[in-house]
XYZ file of N, CA and C in Angstrom:
414
model
N 35.533 20.886 21.930
C 36.063 19.675 22.528
C 36.913 20.089 23.720
N 36.652 19.499 24.868
C 37.435 19.745 26.061
C 38.554 18.719 26.115
N 39.676 19.105 26.649
C 40.776 18.150 26.697
C 41.747 18.480 27.789
N 42.720 17.602 28.015
C 43.782 17.829 28.989
C 45.103 17.485 28.316
N 46.157 18.059 28.843
C 47.494 17.836 28.274
C 48.093 16.568 28.862
N 48.794 15.825 28.028
C 49.492 14.609 28.453
C 50.722 14.456 27.579
N 51.551 13.500 27.932
C 52.746 13.242 27.129
C 52.769 11.775 26.741
N 53.270 11.507 25.524
C 53.417 10.115 25.120
C 54.743 9.575 25.648
N 55.081 8.330 25.324
C 56.276 7.671 25.825
C 57.558 8.394 25.431
N 57.535 9.149 24.328
C 58.717 9.862 23.849
C 58.784 11.304 24.349
N 57.802 11.689 25.199
C 57.809 13.034 25.757
C 57.100 14.070 24.902
N 56.446 13.656 23.805
C 55.705 14.604 22.971
C 54.398 15.001 23.644
N 54.002 16.251 23.487
C 52.776 16.766 24.082
C 51.552 16.269 23.307
N 50.552 15.784 24.041
C 49.310 15.287 23.452
C 48.129 15.982 24.107
N 47.038 16.081 23.385
C 45.784 16.547 23.977
C 44.860 15.346 24.049
N 44.403 15.053 25.261
C 43.535 13.904 25.478
C 42.107 14.397 25.609
N 41.237 13.873 24.781
C 39.834 14.273 24.788
C 39.109 13.633 25.963
N 38.418 14.454 26.759
C 37.616 13.938 27.860
C 36.151 13.840 27.461
N 35.653 14.878 26.845
C 34.244 14.934 26.475
C 34.125 15.448 25.054
N 33.138 14.955 24.391
C 32.845 15.473 23.072
C 31.386 15.878 23.091
N 31.069 17.015 22.490
C 29.686 17.451 22.476
C 28.836 16.402 21.783
N 27.723 16.058 22.422
C 26.817 15.086 21.817
C 26.106 15.735 20.643
N 26.096 15.042 19.532
C 25.394 15.561 18.367
C 23.906 15.352 18.566
N 23.142 16.364 18.236
C 21.704 16.273 18.364
C 21.180 15.362 17.258
N 20.475 14.304 17.651
C 19.982 13.362 16.650
C 18.725 13.919 15.997
N 18.678 13.814 14.678
C 17.518 14.257 13.933
C 16.564 13.091 13.778
N 15.276 13.394 13.867
C 14.261 12.377 13.656
C 14.183 12.091 12.162
N 14.273 10.847 11.801
C 14.241 10.459 10.396
C 12.841 9.964 10.069
N 12.188 10.659 9.144
C 10.854 10.271 8.710
C 10.996 9.463 7.435
N 10.382 8.307 7.418
C 10.502 7.394 6.288
C 9.506 7.741 5.186
N 9.905 7.494 3.937
C 8.985 7.693 2.822
C 8.467 6.358 2.289
N 8.746 5.266 3.002
C 8.225 3.958 2.609
C 6.711 3.953 2.788
N 6.020 3.146 2.003
C 4.559 3.082 2.069
C 4.054 1.992 3.013
N 4.856 0.955 3.238
C 4.422 -0.134 4.118
C 5.509 -0.417 5.146
N 5.089 -0.524 6.408
C 6.007 -0.785 7.526
C 5.449 -1.932 8.362
N 6.332 -2.709 8.958
C 5.958 -3.759 9.887
C 6.654 -3.491 11.211
N 5.931 -3.670 12.303
C 6.554 -3.442 13.597
C 5.582 -3.686 14.734
N 5.926 -3.143 15.893
C 5.136 -3.332 17.102
C 4.293 -2.099 17.384
N 3.039 -2.347 17.747
C 2.127 -1.274 18.138
C 1.822 -1.395 19.626
N 1.682 -0.246 20.249
C 1.233 -0.170 21.637
C 0.068 0.811 21.648
N -0.449 1.148 22.821
C -1.481 2.175 22.858
C -1.211 3.152 23.997
N -1.734 4.380 23.810
C -1.504 5.487 24.734
C -1.976 5.162 26.148
N -1.231 5.644 27.127
C -1.658 5.584 28.524
C -2.721 6.665 28.743
N -3.578 6.455 29.711
C -4.659 7.409 29.988
C -4.148 8.789 30.404
N -2.916 8.878 30.909
C -2.385 10.161 31.381
C -2.255 11.201 30.263
N -2.280 10.756 28.993
C -2.133 11.682 27.876
C -3.459 12.321 27.453
N -4.571 11.859 28.002
C -5.887 12.410 27.675
C -5.911 13.914 27.935
N -6.307 14.680 26.917
C -6.420 16.129 27.052
C -5.145 16.905 26.789
N -4.021 16.224 26.596
C -2.760 16.917 26.314
C -2.657 17.252 24.828
N -1.836 18.231 24.520
C -1.609 18.621 23.127
C -0.694 17.604 22.458
N -0.995 17.308 21.200
C -0.163 16.405 20.416
C 0.844 17.223 19.620
N 1.727 16.561 18.901
C 2.779 17.240 18.139
C 2.220 18.149 17.046
N 1.020 17.840 16.546
C 0.453 18.699 15.505
C -0.475 19.768 16.082
N -0.573 19.859 17.407
C -1.343 20.910 18.059
C -2.753 20.530 18.479
N -3.230 19.365 18.055
C -4.567 18.927 18.454
C -4.554 18.442 19.900
N -5.735 18.408 20.505
C -5.869 17.859 21.851
C -6.126 16.368 21.722
N -5.341 15.560 22.461
C -5.471 14.108 22.375
C -6.708 13.618 23.099
N -7.392 12.657 22.484
C -8.528 11.978 23.107
C -8.418 10.491 22.786
N -8.648 9.660 23.794
C -8.634 8.212 23.596
C -9.789 7.769 22.699
N -10.802 8.629 22.538
C -11.977 8.273 21.733
C -11.750 8.475 20.238
N -10.751 9.280 19.867
C -10.459 9.524 18.452
C -9.593 8.405 17.893
N -9.648 8.233 16.584
C -8.809 7.238 15.913
C -7.539 7.934 15.445
N -6.555 7.974 16.341
C -5.292 8.640 16.045
C -4.127 7.775 16.488
N -2.932 8.172 16.052
C -1.739 7.435 16.420
C -0.528 8.328 16.507
N 0.540 7.809 17.107
C 1.814 8.506 17.223
C 2.889 7.611 16.631
N 3.839 8.220 15.924
C 4.947 7.464 15.358
C 6.143 8.376 15.189
N 7.327 7.806 15.334
C 8.551 8.588 15.126
C 9.046 8.525 13.695
N 8.540 7.580 12.912
C 9.039 7.479 11.534
C 7.980 7.791 10.480
N 6.708 7.788 10.861
C 5.651 8.118 9.910
C 5.396 9.620 9.948
N 5.164 10.251 8.794
C 4.950 11.702 8.760
C 3.675 12.108 9.505
N 3.724 13.273 10.152
C 2.550 13.802 10.843
C 1.435 14.095 9.846
N 0.202 13.991 10.323
C -1.017 14.289 9.563
C -1.244 13.376 8.366
N -0.594 12.217 8.357
C -0.800 11.232 7.294
C -1.864 10.233 7.748
N -2.707 9.825 6.835
C -3.660 8.753 7.088
C -2.945 7.423 6.875
N -3.179 6.482 7.760
C -2.565 5.154 7.658
C -3.611 4.081 7.929
N -3.380 2.909 7.341
C -4.198 1.736 7.635
C -3.322 0.800 8.460
N -3.783 0.475 9.661
C -3.034 -0.400 10.564
C -3.737 -1.751 10.605
N -2.985 -2.816 10.370
C -3.529 -4.179 10.389
C -2.845 -4.982 11.478
N -3.641 -5.589 12.344
C -3.119 -6.500 13.363
C -2.776 -7.801 12.654
N -1.516 -8.194 12.662
C -1.067 -9.370 11.920
C -1.554 -10.681 12.548
N -1.991 -10.642 13.791
C -2.484 -11.846 14.470
C -3.892 -12.205 14.008
N -4.794 -11.188 13.929
C -6.197 -11.475 13.617
C -6.675 -10.807 12.320
N -5.815 -10.033 11.671
C -6.072 -9.368 10.392
C -7.162 -8.304 10.448
N -7.481 -7.795 11.639
C -8.406 -6.669 11.754
C -7.660 -5.393 11.372
N -8.377 -4.426 10.777
C -7.732 -3.179 10.348
C -8.464 -1.967 10.895
N -7.739 -0.859 10.966
C -8.313 0.426 11.343
C -7.573 1.501 10.544
N -8.310 2.522 10.121
C -7.719 3.659 9.422
C -7.704 4.829 10.394
N -6.546 5.455 10.550
C -6.399 6.558 11.504
C -5.383 7.560 10.984
N -5.236 8.666 11.717
C -4.301 9.713 11.314
C -3.183 9.843 12.340
N -1.963 10.060 11.858
C -0.798 10.257 12.730
C -0.809 11.713 13.198
N -0.959 11.916 14.510
C -1.057 13.271 15.059
C 0.036 13.589 16.070
N 0.856 12.609 16.417
C 1.788 12.826 17.529
C 3.088 12.063 17.311
N 4.063 12.367 18.139
C 5.358 11.683 18.174
C 5.475 10.951 19.504
N 6.305 9.921 19.514
C 6.549 9.164 20.735
C 7.872 9.631 21.351
N 8.165 9.104 22.531
C 9.458 9.340 23.171
C 10.543 8.958 22.172
N 11.553 9.792 22.023
C 12.522 9.639 20.927
C 13.273 8.306 20.908
N 13.440 7.646 22.048
C 14.160 6.366 22.069
C 13.237 5.157 21.973
N 11.950 5.403 21.795
C 10.985 4.319 21.693
C 11.206 3.553 20.390
N 11.335 2.255 20.466
C 11.615 1.423 19.291
C 10.346 0.914 18.605
N 9.182 1.200 19.181
C 7.940 0.734 18.572
C 7.618 1.535 17.324
N 6.881 0.933 16.427
C 6.509 1.578 15.180
C 5.422 2.623 15.387
N 4.400 2.278 16.183
C 3.243 3.156 16.317
C 2.599 2.973 17.690
N 2.016 4.049 18.181
C 1.287 4.068 19.449
C -0.116 4.539 19.095
N -1.129 3.737 19.377
C -2.498 4.058 18.970
C -3.339 4.567 20.132
N -4.382 5.326 19.800
C -5.365 5.687 20.812
C -6.054 4.397 21.261
N -6.661 4.429 22.440
C -7.283 3.221 22.963
C -8.435 2.750 22.077
N -9.186 3.684 21.482
C -10.295 3.264 20.622
C -9.775 2.552 19.371
N -8.641 2.975 18.819
C -8.046 2.293 17.666
C -7.528 0.916 18.073
N -6.897 0.832 19.251
C -6.381 -0.460 19.744
C -7.530 -1.440 20.000
N -8.664 -0.938 20.466
C -9.826 -1.810 20.698
C -10.341 -2.380 19.389
N -10.328 -1.574 18.327
C -10.783 -2.066 17.020
C -9.872 -3.191 16.500
N -8.597 -3.135 16.883
C -7.658 -4.183 16.485
C -7.624 -5.338 17.490
N -8.361 -5.182 18.585
C -8.513 -6.205 19.630
C -7.192 -6.667 20.236
N -6.370 -5.693 20.661
C -5.147 -6.088 21.363
C -4.974 -5.366 22.694
N -6.005 -4.690 23.186
C -5.864 -3.960 24.453
C -5.576 -4.895 25.618
N -6.019 -6.128 25.560
C -5.745 -7.089 26.636
C -4.306 -7.577 26.639
N -3.610 -7.411 25.521
C -2.234 -7.883 25.389
C -1.206 -6.767 25.572
N -1.610 -5.542 25.286
C -0.691 -4.411 25.432
C 0.082 -4.080 24.169
N 0.542 -5.105 23.458
C 1.318 -4.913 22.233
C 0.771 -5.807 21.133
N 1.004 -5.392 19.893
C 0.600 -6.215 18.751
C 1.600 -6.029 17.624
N 1.792 -7.087 16.840
C 2.610 -6.992 15.627
C 1.681 -6.488 14.530
N 2.066 -5.371 13.885
C 1.179 -4.726 12.925
C 1.860 -4.436 11.596
N 1.020 -4.240 10.604
C 1.428 -3.746 9.289
C 0.798 -2.375 9.166
N 1.595 -1.367 8.803
C 1.088 -0.007 8.648
C 1.307 0.429 7.207
N 0.212 0.783 6.552
C 0.246 1.237 5.167
C -0.079 2.723 5.140
N 0.825 3.533 4.590
C 0.612 4.981 4.503
C -0.338 5.257 3.347
N -1.437 5.982 3.636
C -2.451 6.283 2.622
C -2.302 7.680 2.042
N -1.698 8.605 2.791
C -1.484 9.962 2.291
C -2.073 11.022 3.200
N -1.874 12.289 2.811
C -2.367 13.427 3.604
C -3.886 13.512 3.583
N -4.468 13.151 2.443
C -5.926 13.158 2.321
C -6.413 11.719 2.375
N -7.537 11.517 3.045
C -8.119 10.185 3.114
C -8.616 9.818 1.723
N -8.077 8.753 1.115
C -8.501 8.374 -0.230
C -10.005 8.087 -0.313
N -10.604 8.417 -1.450
C -12.030 8.162 -1.641
C -12.314 6.673 -1.519
N -13.446 6.366 -0.940
C -13.842 4.970 -0.807
C -13.293 4.294 0.425
N -12.429 4.971 1.171
C -11.882 4.378 2.401
C -12.565 5.035 3.590
N -13.130 4.204 4.432
C -13.832 4.676 5.613
C -12.875 4.795 6.789
N -13.083 5.827 7.609
C -12.325 5.915 8.864
C -12.751 4.753 9.755
N -11.796 4.316 10.561
C -12.140 3.281 11.550
C -12.173 1.911 11.035
């Protein structure tokens, strides 16, 4: 802590704090199974870049990014407006101050039919690390 010397009204010596080291915020991953929030989709500039889990991003794959959902988890995303669903895997993280729940690849957003709107209110159900039997991708 950095500080400067000052005196109070009675002449006692005080240390006045100017700056305090910013605490590094930890990303909190939720263990809840169902989440509701806003979905967006990746900009084209991310095509071909590495994701947080090391894979190369493609708009053609059914993938998503989230700051609160665990990496490499399969999730079912439902558009609350039209009730269309898509099953995809979380492979990336978003900008740390982003308040959205999930960012989808363009192919996943097209399946939910919200690419013309940019954002959608969604329900996200965590399915687990392995895709459960009987559940189809996409």
